[in-house]
Structure formats: C-alpha cells, structure tokens
XYZ file of C-alpha atoms in Angstrom:
607
model
C -27.489 2.357 -22.730
C -25.219 0.764 -25.328
C -21.931 -0.845 -24.369
C -20.032 1.874 -26.254
C -21.716 4.606 -24.211
C -21.232 2.627 -20.993
C -17.475 2.231 -21.558
C -17.192 5.858 -22.659
C -18.921 6.920 -19.433
C -16.502 4.889 -17.294
C -13.459 6.266 -19.130
C -14.835 9.789 -18.759
C -15.036 9.242 -14.997
C -11.505 7.881 -14.996
C -10.270 11.111 -16.594
C -11.435 13.003 -13.512
C -8.292 13.381 -11.384
C -9.971 12.603 -8.074
C -11.397 9.250 -9.225
C -8.104 7.696 -10.454
C -6.250 8.960 -7.365
C -8.914 7.433 -5.120
C -8.744 4.131 -7.001
C -4.936 4.185 -6.903
C -5.005 4.767 -3.154
C -7.472 1.904 -2.729
C -5.266 -0.376 -4.841
C -2.170 0.486 -2.791
C -3.987 -0.108 0.495
C -5.177 -3.507 -0.727
C -1.808 -4.682 -2.054
C -0.011 -3.353 1.038
C -2.191 -4.257 4.007
C -4.416 -7.283 3.357
C -3.437 -10.708 4.725
C -0.293 -9.587 6.513
C -0.325 -12.789 8.553
C -0.264 -15.315 5.688
C 3.495 -15.674 5.161
C 5.308 -17.778 7.730
C 7.963 -15.880 9.705
C 11.535 -16.253 8.500
C 14.805 -15.898 10.353
C 15.288 -12.131 9.829
C 11.766 -11.467 11.033
C 12.314 -13.676 14.069
C 15.338 -11.620 15.070
C 13.293 -8.446 14.761
C 10.288 -9.827 16.667
C 12.338 -11.325 19.505
C 14.377 -8.148 19.897
C 11.263 -5.958 19.797
C 9.550 -8.080 22.453
C 12.593 -7.927 24.706
C 12.606 -4.133 24.369
C 9.009 -4.107 25.601
C 9.762 -6.486 28.484
C 13.032 -4.900 29.649
C 12.346 -1.264 28.759
C 15.860 -0.958 27.310
C 15.283 0.939 24.058
C 18.867 2.034 23.441
C 20.639 -1.330 23.612
C 18.543 -4.098 21.955
C 19.082 -7.737 22.884
C 18.289 -11.144 21.384
C 17.529 -13.804 24.007
C 19.468 -11.669 26.474
C 22.541 -11.206 24.244
C 23.531 -7.877 22.677
C 21.860 -7.315 19.280
C 23.437 -4.342 17.481
C 24.060 -5.834 14.036
C 21.124 -3.833 12.619
C 20.017 -0.281 13.475
C 16.990 -0.113 15.772
C 14.371 2.036 13.997
C 12.232 -0.815 12.519
C 12.583 -2.730 15.798
C 11.439 0.324 17.769
C 8.384 0.614 15.535
C 7.622 -3.094 16.014
C 7.961 -2.684 19.783
C 5.455 0.175 19.716
C 2.793 -1.833 17.873
C 3.434 -4.782 20.214
C 2.842 -2.507 23.192
C -0.381 -1.178 21.676
C -1.626 -4.685 20.781
C -0.507 -6.162 24.095
C 1.033 -9.236 22.431
C 3.950 -10.270 20.245
C 2.243 -13.345 18.759
C 0.051 -11.574 16.195
C 1.905 -11.706 12.874
C -0.404 -9.154 11.238
C 0.257 -6.649 14.024
C 4.002 -7.296 14.018
C 4.121 -6.515 10.303
C 2.207 -3.231 10.491
C 5.470 -1.198 10.523
C 6.519 -2.806 7.222
C 3.091 -2.097 5.718
C 3.385 1.508 6.899
C 6.829 1.770 5.301
C 5.321 0.357 2.095
C 2.703 3.114 2.034
C 5.439 5.688 2.676
C 7.336 4.214 -0.264
C 4.237 4.429 -2.483
C 3.581 8.095 -1.610
C 7.245 9.048 -1.984
C 7.495 7.119 -5.243
C 4.450 8.938 -6.652
C 5.941 12.297 -5.716
C 9.376 11.434 -7.109
C 7.911 10.202 -10.386
C 5.802 13.368 -10.640
C 8.908 15.475 -10.018
C 11.010 13.625 -12.613
C 8.399 13.292 -15.379
C 6.055 16.205 -14.772
C 3.122 13.896 -15.572
C 0.455 12.903 -13.049
C -0.809 10.146 -15.331
C 2.596 8.493 -15.658
C 3.075 8.874 -11.895
C -0.190 7.035 -11.258
C 0.603 4.263 -13.726
C 4.103 3.833 -12.305
C 2.818 3.739 -8.728
C 0.225 1.132 -9.697
C 3.017 -0.938 -11.273
C 5.099 -0.608 -8.098
C 2.183 -1.587 -5.870
C 1.364 -4.685 -7.907
C 4.962 -5.821 -8.380
C 6.061 -9.105 -6.820
C 8.881 -7.807 -4.640
C 6.834 -4.924 -3.225
C 3.918 -7.194 -2.307
C 6.353 -9.653 -0.722
C 8.488 -7.196 1.255
C 5.618 -5.250 2.833
C 4.571 -8.587 4.358
C 7.937 -9.199 5.959
C 8.851 -7.576 9.265
C 12.416 -6.841 8.152
C 14.563 -3.744 7.652
C 14.793 -3.529 3.846
C 11.426 -1.903 3.113
C 12.069 0.797 5.741
C 15.473 1.754 4.371
C 14.246 1.922 0.768
C 11.054 3.819 1.688
C 12.797 6.609 3.582
C 15.594 6.831 1.022
C 13.061 7.153 -1.822
C 11.359 9.955 0.116
C 14.781 11.549 0.640
C 15.549 11.383 -3.104
C 12.159 12.986 -3.843
C 12.923 15.854 -1.448
C 16.444 16.127 -2.891
C 15.136 16.343 -6.461
C 12.691 19.095 -5.456
C 15.533 20.885 -3.654
C 17.826 20.734 -6.692
C 15.077 22.182 -8.893
C 14.209 24.969 -6.465
C 15.360 28.490 -7.301
C 15.464 29.742 -3.720
C 16.949 28.669 -0.413
C 14.543 26.369 1.472
C 15.935 25.537 4.941
C 12.918 23.483 6.017
C 13.235 21.297 2.940
C 16.926 20.810 3.766
C 15.944 19.685 7.263
C 13.303 17.256 5.966
C 15.757 15.803 3.437
C 18.409 15.307 6.105
C 15.927 13.709 8.511
C 14.773 11.255 5.846
C 18.391 10.383 5.113
C 18.935 9.726 8.823
C 15.793 7.586 9.116
C 16.980 5.438 6.215
C 20.387 5.035 7.831
C 18.798 4.110 11.182
C 16.764 1.451 9.353
C 19.577 -0.525 7.738
C 22.777 1.452 7.850
C 24.363 2.616 4.575
C 22.613 -0.027 2.426
C 20.040 2.296 0.801
C 22.660 5.029 0.444
C 24.878 2.643 -1.486
C 22.210 0.826 -3.515
C 19.707 3.626 -4.217
C 21.038 7.136 -3.580
C 24.523 6.689 -5.041
C 23.268 5.407 -8.446
C 20.688 8.212 -8.542
C 23.340 10.873 -7.950
C 25.544 9.288 -10.607
C 22.707 9.261 -13.175
C 21.817 12.857 -12.275
C 25.380 14.066 -12.808
C 25.891 12.124 -16.047
C 22.605 13.157 -17.663
C 22.022 16.659 -16.262
C 25.545 17.784 -15.439
C 26.929 19.458 -12.309
C 25.179 22.810 -12.659
C 22.428 21.992 -10.130
C 24.967 20.773 -7.610
C 27.070 23.903 -7.993
C 24.035 26.160 -7.526
C 22.800 24.339 -4.435
C 26.035 23.284 -2.744
C 25.149 25.102 0.495
C 21.806 23.312 0.772
C 23.460 19.987 -0.016
C 26.061 20.622 2.685
C 23.273 21.372 5.157
C 21.409 18.186 4.173
C 24.590 16.153 4.634
C 25.125 17.645 8.071
C 21.604 16.885 9.257
C 21.787 13.384 7.831
C 25.136 12.546 9.418
C 24.066 13.783 12.852
C 20.900 11.655 12.850
C 22.594 8.644 11.239
C 25.498 8.553 13.675
C 23.510 9.272 16.858
C 22.636 5.698 17.846
C 25.979 4.275 16.690
C 27.860 6.797 18.846
C 25.812 5.841 21.913
C 26.520 2.130 21.387
C 30.189 2.845 20.681
C 30.475 4.664 24.003
C 28.544 2.043 25.994
C 29.895 -1.109 24.297
C 33.040 -0.256 22.283
C 34.328 -3.832 22.021
C 30.961 -5.209 20.890
C 30.641 -2.455 18.299
C 34.090 -3.179 16.880
C 33.349 -6.901 16.740
C 30.029 -6.212 15.022
C 31.632 -4.055 12.316
C 34.230 -6.744 11.660
C 31.615 -9.490 11.499
C 29.296 -7.557 9.187
C 32.030 -6.569 6.720
C 33.387 -10.122 6.574
C 29.865 -11.421 5.878
C 29.830 -9.490 2.594
C 32.493 -11.833 1.250
C 31.787 -15.056 3.126
C 27.998 -15.548 3.372
C 25.446 -16.236 0.612
C 28.093 -15.976 -2.088
C 26.692 -15.961 -5.640
C 28.082 -15.405 -9.130
C 28.381 -11.825 -10.354
C 25.548 -12.357 -12.844
C 23.141 -13.739 -10.188
C 20.895 -10.650 -10.267
C 20.764 -10.154 -14.044
C 17.975 -12.633 -14.923
C 16.045 -11.780 -11.770
C 15.667 -8.025 -12.246
C 12.595 -8.159 -14.552
C 11.065 -10.957 -12.480
C 10.964 -8.678 -9.441
C 8.091 -6.812 -11.101
C 6.141 -10.070 -11.434
C 3.153 -9.273 -13.623
C 5.145 -6.570 -15.406
C 8.166 -8.723 -16.264
C 7.659 -8.506 -20.046
C 7.424 -4.686 -20.153
C 10.437 -4.624 -17.808
C 12.446 -6.565 -20.385
C 11.287 -4.332 -23.238
C 12.320 -1.072 -21.516
C 15.888 -2.407 -21.282
C 16.056 -2.748 -25.085
C 17.374 0.730 -25.724
C 16.922 0.861 -29.548
C 13.253 0.027 -29.045
C 12.474 1.972 -25.869
C 14.542 5.190 -26.118
C 12.884 6.750 -29.200
C 9.426 5.883 -27.863
C 9.817 6.896 -24.221
C 12.344 9.736 -24.216
C 9.631 12.387 -24.679
C 7.503 10.956 -21.868
C 10.064 10.179 -19.161
C 13.777 10.888 -18.542
C 14.609 7.529 -20.088
C 18.408 7.859 -20.108
C 18.545 8.870 -16.451
C 16.151 6.143 -15.281
C 17.922 3.466 -17.317
C 21.309 4.556 -15.985
C 19.897 4.619 -12.442
C 18.523 1.091 -12.824
C 21.714 -0.301 -14.349
C 23.784 1.445 -11.677
C 21.818 -0.258 -8.902
C 22.264 -3.679 -10.475
C 26.003 -3.115 -11.000
C 26.638 -1.946 -7.435
C 24.709 -4.881 -6.000
C 26.448 -7.334 -8.317
C 29.996 -6.365 -7.310
C 29.307 -7.444 -3.709
C 29.806 -11.230 -3.351
C 26.954 -11.600 -0.842
C 23.654 -11.718 -2.751
C 20.025 -12.254 -1.797
C 16.927 -11.713 -3.885
C 15.419 -9.236 -1.428
C 18.473 -7.017 -1.871
C 16.982 -6.140 -5.282
C 14.226 -4.082 -3.656
C 15.862 -0.732 -4.631
C 15.820 -1.654 -8.328
C 12.021 -1.723 -8.544
C 11.938 2.048 -7.879
C 13.423 3.282 -11.197
C 12.266 0.167 -13.065
C 8.618 0.820 -12.164
C 8.989 4.351 -13.561
C 10.304 2.948 -16.834
C 7.433 0.467 -17.080
C 4.912 3.172 -16.171
C 6.209 5.330 -19.018
C 6.002 2.372 -21.405
C 2.401 1.661 -20.377
C 1.498 5.282 -20.993
C 3.034 5.097 -24.460
C 1.235 1.862 -25.299
C -2.069 3.196 -24.000
C -1.839 6.113 -26.407
C -1.265 3.656 -29.258
C -4.080 1.325 -28.196
C -1.587 -1.474 -27.486
C -0.942 -1.931 -31.211
C 1.880 -4.353 -31.964
C 1.956 -3.959 -35.741
C 0.500 -7.388 -36.450
C 3.404 -9.362 -35.035
C 3.223 -12.578 -33.027
C 5.717 -11.431 -30.418
C 3.159 -11.224 -27.642
C 2.189 -14.866 -28.092
C 5.755 -16.047 -27.757
C 6.518 -13.650 -24.907
C 3.550 -14.732 -22.845
C 4.143 -18.398 -23.572
C 7.770 -18.118 -22.454
C 6.834 -16.022 -19.429
C 4.062 -18.439 -18.483
C 6.483 -21.350 -18.617
C 9.049 -19.474 -16.527
C 6.445 -18.520 -13.952
C 5.140 -22.075 -13.848
C 8.576 -23.575 -13.262
C 9.371 -20.852 -10.703
C 6.179 -21.493 -8.738
C 6.670 -25.259 -8.766
C 10.301 -24.745 -7.770
C 9.405 -22.536 -4.830
C 6.728 -25.000 -3.686
C 9.178 -27.878 -4.085
C 11.876 -26.112 -2.066
C 9.315 -25.224 0.574
C 8.602 -28.900 1.016
C 5.008 -28.685 -0.179
C 5.431 -31.045 -3.142
C 6.386 -34.473 -1.911
C 6.849 -36.150 -5.271
C 7.779 -35.190 -8.787
C 4.744 -36.882 -10.446
C 2.479 -34.148 -9.019
C 4.279 -31.631 -11.197
C 4.080 -34.016 -14.135
C 0.321 -34.186 -13.673
C -0.104 -30.402 -13.553
C 2.067 -29.041 -16.336
C 0.263 -30.647 -19.316
C -2.867 -28.794 -18.198
C -1.366 -25.449 -17.210
C 0.948 -24.878 -20.177
C -1.795 -25.255 -22.843
C -3.957 -22.855 -20.831
C -1.117 -20.322 -20.766
C -0.634 -20.735 -24.520
C -4.366 -20.281 -25.041
C -4.353 -17.045 -23.046
C -1.227 -15.810 -24.834
C -2.619 -16.606 -28.275
C -5.927 -14.941 -27.422
C -4.203 -11.770 -26.246
C -2.066 -11.727 -29.374
C -5.087 -12.101 -31.661
C -6.941 -9.528 -29.631
C -4.208 -6.867 -29.551
C -3.173 -7.441 -33.154
C -6.634 -6.435 -34.339
C -7.056 -3.576 -31.897
C -9.572 -5.639 -29.915
C -11.924 -5.733 -32.933
C -13.799 -9.015 -33.389
C -16.051 -7.911 -36.254
C -19.041 -7.581 -33.936
C -18.869 -11.184 -32.738
C -19.133 -12.372 -29.160
C -16.231 -14.796 -29.428
C -14.216 -13.009 -26.739
C -17.083 -13.298 -24.272
C -17.533 -16.997 -24.965
C -13.794 -17.646 -24.885
C -13.300 -15.996 -21.502
C -16.433 -17.623 -20.112
C -15.158 -21.059 -21.133
C -11.635 -20.310 -19.894
C -12.968 -18.957 -16.601
C -15.113 -22.052 -16.147
C -12.133 -24.344 -16.779
C -10.005 -22.468 -14.251
C -12.841 -22.434 -11.713
C -13.518 -26.167 -11.999
C -9.778 -26.902 -11.935
C -9.385 -24.888 -8.718
C -12.356 -26.614 -7.108
C -10.974 -29.983 -8.230
C -7.582 -29.289 -6.634
C -9.263 -28.185 -3.408
C -11.489 -31.286 -3.486
C -8.541 -33.625 -4.037
C -6.670 -31.910 -1.202
C -9.514 -32.861 1.104
C -10.584 -29.300 1.789
C -14.069 -29.759 0.271
C -16.154 -32.462 1.858
C -19.538 -31.785 0.245
C -21.184 -29.683 -2.430
C -22.815 -27.194 -0.019
C -19.403 -25.474 0.056
C -20.699 -23.509 -2.935
C -23.300 -21.940 -0.657
C -20.643 -20.408 1.583
C -20.002 -16.684 1.324
C -16.460 -16.633 -0.052
C -16.975 -18.887 -3.106
C -20.125 -16.981 -4.051
C -18.344 -13.621 -3.810
C -15.310 -14.926 -5.691
C -17.386 -16.350 -8.546
C -19.512 -13.193 -8.820
C -16.380 -11.004 -8.822
C -14.734 -13.129 -11.512
C -17.857 -13.048 -13.690
C -18.120 -9.278 -13.283
C -14.470 -8.917 -14.221
C -14.995 -11.096 -17.315
C -17.879 -8.871 -18.404
C -15.782 -5.726 -17.881
C -12.907 -7.184 -19.884
C -15.284 -8.144 -22.657
C -16.811 -4.651 -22.733
C -13.399 -2.960 -22.666
C -12.117 -5.150 -25.494
C -15.155 -4.968 -27.742
C -15.399 -1.178 -27.344
C -11.694 -0.438 -27.882
C -11.052 0.943 -24.377
C -7.419 0.142 -23.448
C -7.476 2.315 -20.298
C -10.473 0.450 -18.984
C -8.731 -2.818 -19.867
C -5.653 -1.818 -17.873
C -7.896 -0.867 -14.963
C -9.419 -4.359 -15.106
C -5.916 -5.818 -14.893
C -5.135 -3.848 -11.724
C -8.536 -4.878 -10.358
C -7.640 -8.515 -10.976
C -4.495 -8.152 -8.881
C -6.475 -6.519 -6.066
C -9.136 -9.266 -6.241
C -6.506 -12.000 -6.057
C -4.776 -10.291 -3.133
C -8.026 -10.051 -1.180
C -9.379 -13.538 -1.827
C -6.585 -15.980 -2.634
C -3.877 -16.152 0.107
C -5.765 -17.905 2.934
C -7.148 -20.545 0.595
C -3.891 -21.238 -1.197
C -2.318 -22.226 2.129
C -5.122 -24.625 2.998
C -4.847 -26.428 -0.360
C -1.148 -27.218 0.084
C -0.166 -30.103 2.376
C 1.316 -29.337 5.807
C 0.028 -25.782 5.630
C -2.505 -23.743 7.549
C -2.547 -21.039 10.164
C 0.511 -21.161 12.383
C -0.778 -21.833 15.964
C 1.547 -19.354 17.660
C -0.666 -18.542 20.625
C -1.547 -22.207 21.147
C 2.150 -23.129 21.263
C 2.876 -20.232 23.636
C 0.074 -21.340 25.951
C 1.496 -24.857 26.090
C 5.076 -23.729 26.684
C 4.034 -21.031 29.158
C 5.999 -18.029 30.384
C 7.457 -19.741 33.422
C 10.960 -21.171 33.711
C 10.368 -24.444 31.869
C 13.260 -25.468 29.686
C 12.652 -26.142 25.982
C 14.666 -29.025 24.540
C 14.623 -30.065 20.902
C 15.386 -33.453 19.387
C 15.520 -31.812 15.961
C 17.247 -28.768 14.528
C 15.157 -25.634 15.055
C 15.685 -22.340 13.291
C 15.324 -19.018 15.032
C 11.816 -18.416 13.677
C 10.649 -21.608 15.382
C 12.230 -20.534 18.638
C 10.332 -17.236 18.352
C 7.111 -19.257 18.101
C 8.033 -20.937 21.411
C 8.887 -17.587 22.965
C 12.228 -18.811 24.292
C 15.418 -20.475 22.997
C 15.514 -24.241 22.558
C 18.482 -26.380 23.550
C 19.470 -29.087 21.052
C 19.680 -32.597 22.570
C 19.732 -36.245 21.484
C 17.449 -39.032 22.704
C 20.041 -40.374 25.183
C 20.018 -37.035 27.011
C 16.452 -37.627 28.191
C 17.648 -40.029 30.874
C 19.646 -37.280 32.585
C 16.838 -34.689 32.736
C 16.522 -33.012 36.161
C 13.308 -33.110 38.179
C 10.784 -30.531 37.038
C 8.629 -29.449 34.109
C 10.152 -29.397 30.640
C 9.113 -28.949 27.018
C 10.435 -31.442 24.466
C 10.129 -30.899 20.707
C 10.504 -33.566 18.022
C 9.442 -34.402 14.488
C 8.781 -38.053 15.402
C 6.933 -39.676 18.318
C 9.127 -39.902 21.433
C 9.369 -42.861 23.814
C 10.062 -41.222 27.172
C 11.741 -42.990 30.132
C 9.553 -44.202 33.006
C 10.152 -41.168 35.217
C 8.556 -38.906 32.538
C 4.849 -38.041 32.654
C 3.381 -36.351 29.575
C 1.093 -33.553 30.800
C 0.183 -32.054 27.421
C 0.860 -32.865 23.788
C 0.439 -30.695 20.699
C 0.938 -31.454 17.019
C 1.945 -28.154 15.410
C 2.713 -27.554 11.779
C 6.444 -27.176 11.342
C 7.565 -24.276 9.233
C 8.058 -25.546 5.667
C 8.651 -29.144 6.824
C 6.920 -31.976 8.676
C 4.672 -31.281 11.681
C 6.290 -30.770 15.076
C 5.365 -32.805 18.136
C 5.507 -30.663 21.267
C 5.415 -32.428 24.640
C 5.060 -30.817 28.036
C 6.460 -33.349 30.485
C 7.028 -33.677 34.206
C 10.137 -35.480 35.472
C 9.930 -37.112 38.922
C 12.384 -39.056 41.046
C-alpha cells in the first residue's frame, strides 16, 4: 500500500464520528488523569487536604476546621468530595487520590465545554477541535492536578451556561432543564462562592445581550426566574447554616475576604494582558491571532459566533483586571471562550491546508514563542530553587534557541509549500536528525544529573517505549506532511501532547536537583499519630505541616534547652547539635518543598 493510500485510509477513519470522539475521550482522560501525584502540594491544597482529613476524623461535615480552628473562608463542596475519596482510600497521604475530585471536575468541564461549543457553533467538528485545545492547554493541565476550588467552580458554571444556552434556545417550557441549570449554578457557588458567577457567567450574559439582543430573555423570563430561585436556594443553604451556628465568625470571614481583594497579591491592572494567550500553552500563537479582529473576524465569523466569543473573552479579562488581587490561576475562566476561538481558527486553517500565503510570519512567531517559553521555563525553575547558578542557563540557551529556530524555520518552509518537498525525503531525514539530537541531549542531561549510571539503562522498558513511540510519531508526521494531510498532522500534534503527558513528568523531576517523590508516608510514620509535639527551627509553610500531619511550632536553637521531658519531633534545614539530655531515636532526610532538604529528628528528652 502506498503512503498516499495509507494516509487517505487513516483520514477516512477519522471522518467516522465514533473514531474521533473515542480518540478525543482518550486524549482528555490522558491529559486529565495521568500523574496526578507529580506536582508538590501548595498552600491552597494543604488547606483543603487538612480540612478534608479533619472532616473524616471528626465526622463534622457542616462546620469544617483547619487544625481544630473554624475554616469557613471557602465553601465546602470540593472539600466534601476530597473527604469522600480519603474515606474510600483509607488515607490522606496519597496525592493522586486526594486530587481525584479535581480530575473529575476537569472531565465535567471537558464534557460541558464540548456541549456548550456544540450549542453555540452547531458544529461537532469545531466542538471536538476546541475541546482538544482545552484539554491540551497549559492552565487546564495544571489546574486538574491541583486539589483546589477553582476547577470545580469553573466546571459547574460552564455546565450551567451550557444548560442555560439550551434553555434560551428552547421553544417550550422545560421545568427539568430549569432545575438542572439551577442545581449547577448552586454547585458552582458551593465550590468557590460567587467567583465563577462574576468571572464567567456575567461576561457571557453581557456578550449574549450585546450580540443577540434581549428577545430570548424576554421570551424565557419565567424559566430564568425559576433557575435563579433554584440557584439561590442551593447557593445560600450552607452559608445560612453557618450564619446561624457561628454568626460572628461568618461576619469576620466576610470582612476578611473582601479586604483581601484590595490588600493581598496586588498587581498592576495590565497584569493579566500578556498572560492570557500563554494560558493555552501550545496554542499561544493561534490565541494571539484570534484577538486580531481585522484578521480573524472575516475568516471565522461564518464558522463560530466570533463577536460573542471575543466579547466574552475580553469581558472576563476586564472583570478580573479591575480587582486589585491577581493570581495566574484566576485566569482559568478565560480558557473556556478562548479555546472555542482557537478551535474555530484551527478548523478554518485545516480547510485551507494551513496555507500562509508564502510569508515568513510563522518562522518569526515560533522563534519568538520559543524564546518566551524558554525564558519562562528557566524562570519557573529558578524561582522554584532548582537552578542554583546562572551559568547553567548560560550553558543551555545557546543549544536550545538554535534548535527552536531550526524547528520554526522547518515548519515555515513546510507550510509555505503546502508540505510539498518535490518527492524528496528531506523532511524524514531532518526530523530523524533533530529527534536524535534531542534524544542524545536528554540522555546527556540525565547522565550529568547522575540519574544514569551505566549504559544498560537503554534496556529498561521506559526508554525503549519512549524511543519507539517517538520514532513512530516521526514516521506519522513525515507521512502526513509528504501526503498533504493536515488533519492527520494535527492529530499527530495532539498525540505528541498525550505522549509527553504519559512519559515525561516522573523523569523530569528526577533530573532536577533536590527533586523526587515526596516521602509523605515515611514522614508520617516517623512523626506518628500520637501526641508528640513538632517543633521547627526553620519557617514551614502550611503544605509542609500537612506532610507532617500536624502543626509545627516555630522555635529557635536556644529553646531546645527548655524542652519538657518526653518525645518530640524537631525539624531543621541544617544539622542540629542537641543538648546532652536529648537522645535521637530516629532521623530522616526529606526533600524540602522547592528548597533544601529537611532534617527531621525524633528525639527523647530525659531528666
């Protein structure tokens, strides 16, 4: 069978609706659920995990607590879900298990997003492309691996907007749909209060009214009133219970939370503007292009409701920007309409075979993007404490930047000529050489990091599978390019993301210094669940205290002399010289989160 017939056969299979939907579902499962335990816990997760564990231990589901103190700053729905999976697993130390609720919310978001896109565009193909963009975007992949509240609020609100859009387009009264819409609104509110209402629903309603007018609202005002009633009842239920049981604490919480909007994490008003396209990661360049209205509107208006989606996206960014408190994860709502815009652009470019009219824009775009990504990655690693000296970056960038320029120039040459290479095999050779360089560079970095001690590492299962998968992907890319099959090429790109997600995370951590699997259970076993006190000679964040399973009291070295008789746990970043009455029973060197290793001592104090 010739390569042309082979590619034609694959594309014919891809046109079958069941095959692309199956592959899309597989892609979403991979990008949502694999390696949930690779990211170290951060402070918001620690609050959720500690509170969820205390719910399990105390049985108090209505009034959550954090180390015994009232914890009502966030609604309890995500914490309840975390408590349930902890009960099923029988432990709170498994990061992958603790993050299952966030992964579930991510899948809910993907399904709801697909349905909403289908309802807005009327195109299954654009819905699939947009969902694939969402599932492979940076912020989505990151947030489904964090046991926090944001992904829950956005997921249920997206599902609510989908149900609302169907309701507004319905020609008859549908009470069950009103109930479902109201319940979804309430679930979003019980996940993170009015955040998703403000940042996602309000801009959608504004864009709907501006673009489509008020006719739908006037025709369905009774249903909308019913939805509002259901939503308010569910949203206010838990808050009313807490207000009755702890009125003073609730008032103090409201005051503290509102003041935090203007006093914590203050950034400039334009903080979000350069970061919006970057939240899509791989799709940052198309995300920039869809914002250029003179270019995008005439090309996309017939495929998607471009004006409404653009207004929705801009509205989200504006509403988030006017609040002084800013964090990158607050941009999660913006990837919903932005992924639809990029999905519509990909559909348009697929129909045109990715023709760029012979320009060199792609080369410059990819070179600039590659440089930005490179600096961003090095910056994140530097901030995380993984790069100890600047010369390491100086050694890497002269190699990486030319490689990025090579890839960008190749893609430009390739797309400019419609993937035609006059029957030559240059693309195959080029990608084989480039793949070999990257492979040897990766092995070299691992070797230098001390992770590879001998050549037989190549006989292990993972490297063999990774190399075979990469070679197979190179062959598929070569076939798709030489046979003018842009859909197959795009499928290879999504496959690359899935392959990286499955294979890369555990090995990236082992290459970097001071990294590895966080020994949560080992630390818990040393500390124990008895009444030992945990004292720290260094500043510990909440996520570290969650690892210990109990709060740590900050002390200085002079305080050791006044320790009472008994068993204690002492934590430090440097070796400790204990007084004579101390006997070290156990000692553990544990990797400190994003810093130097921690020294954990279990000591006995005698008279």
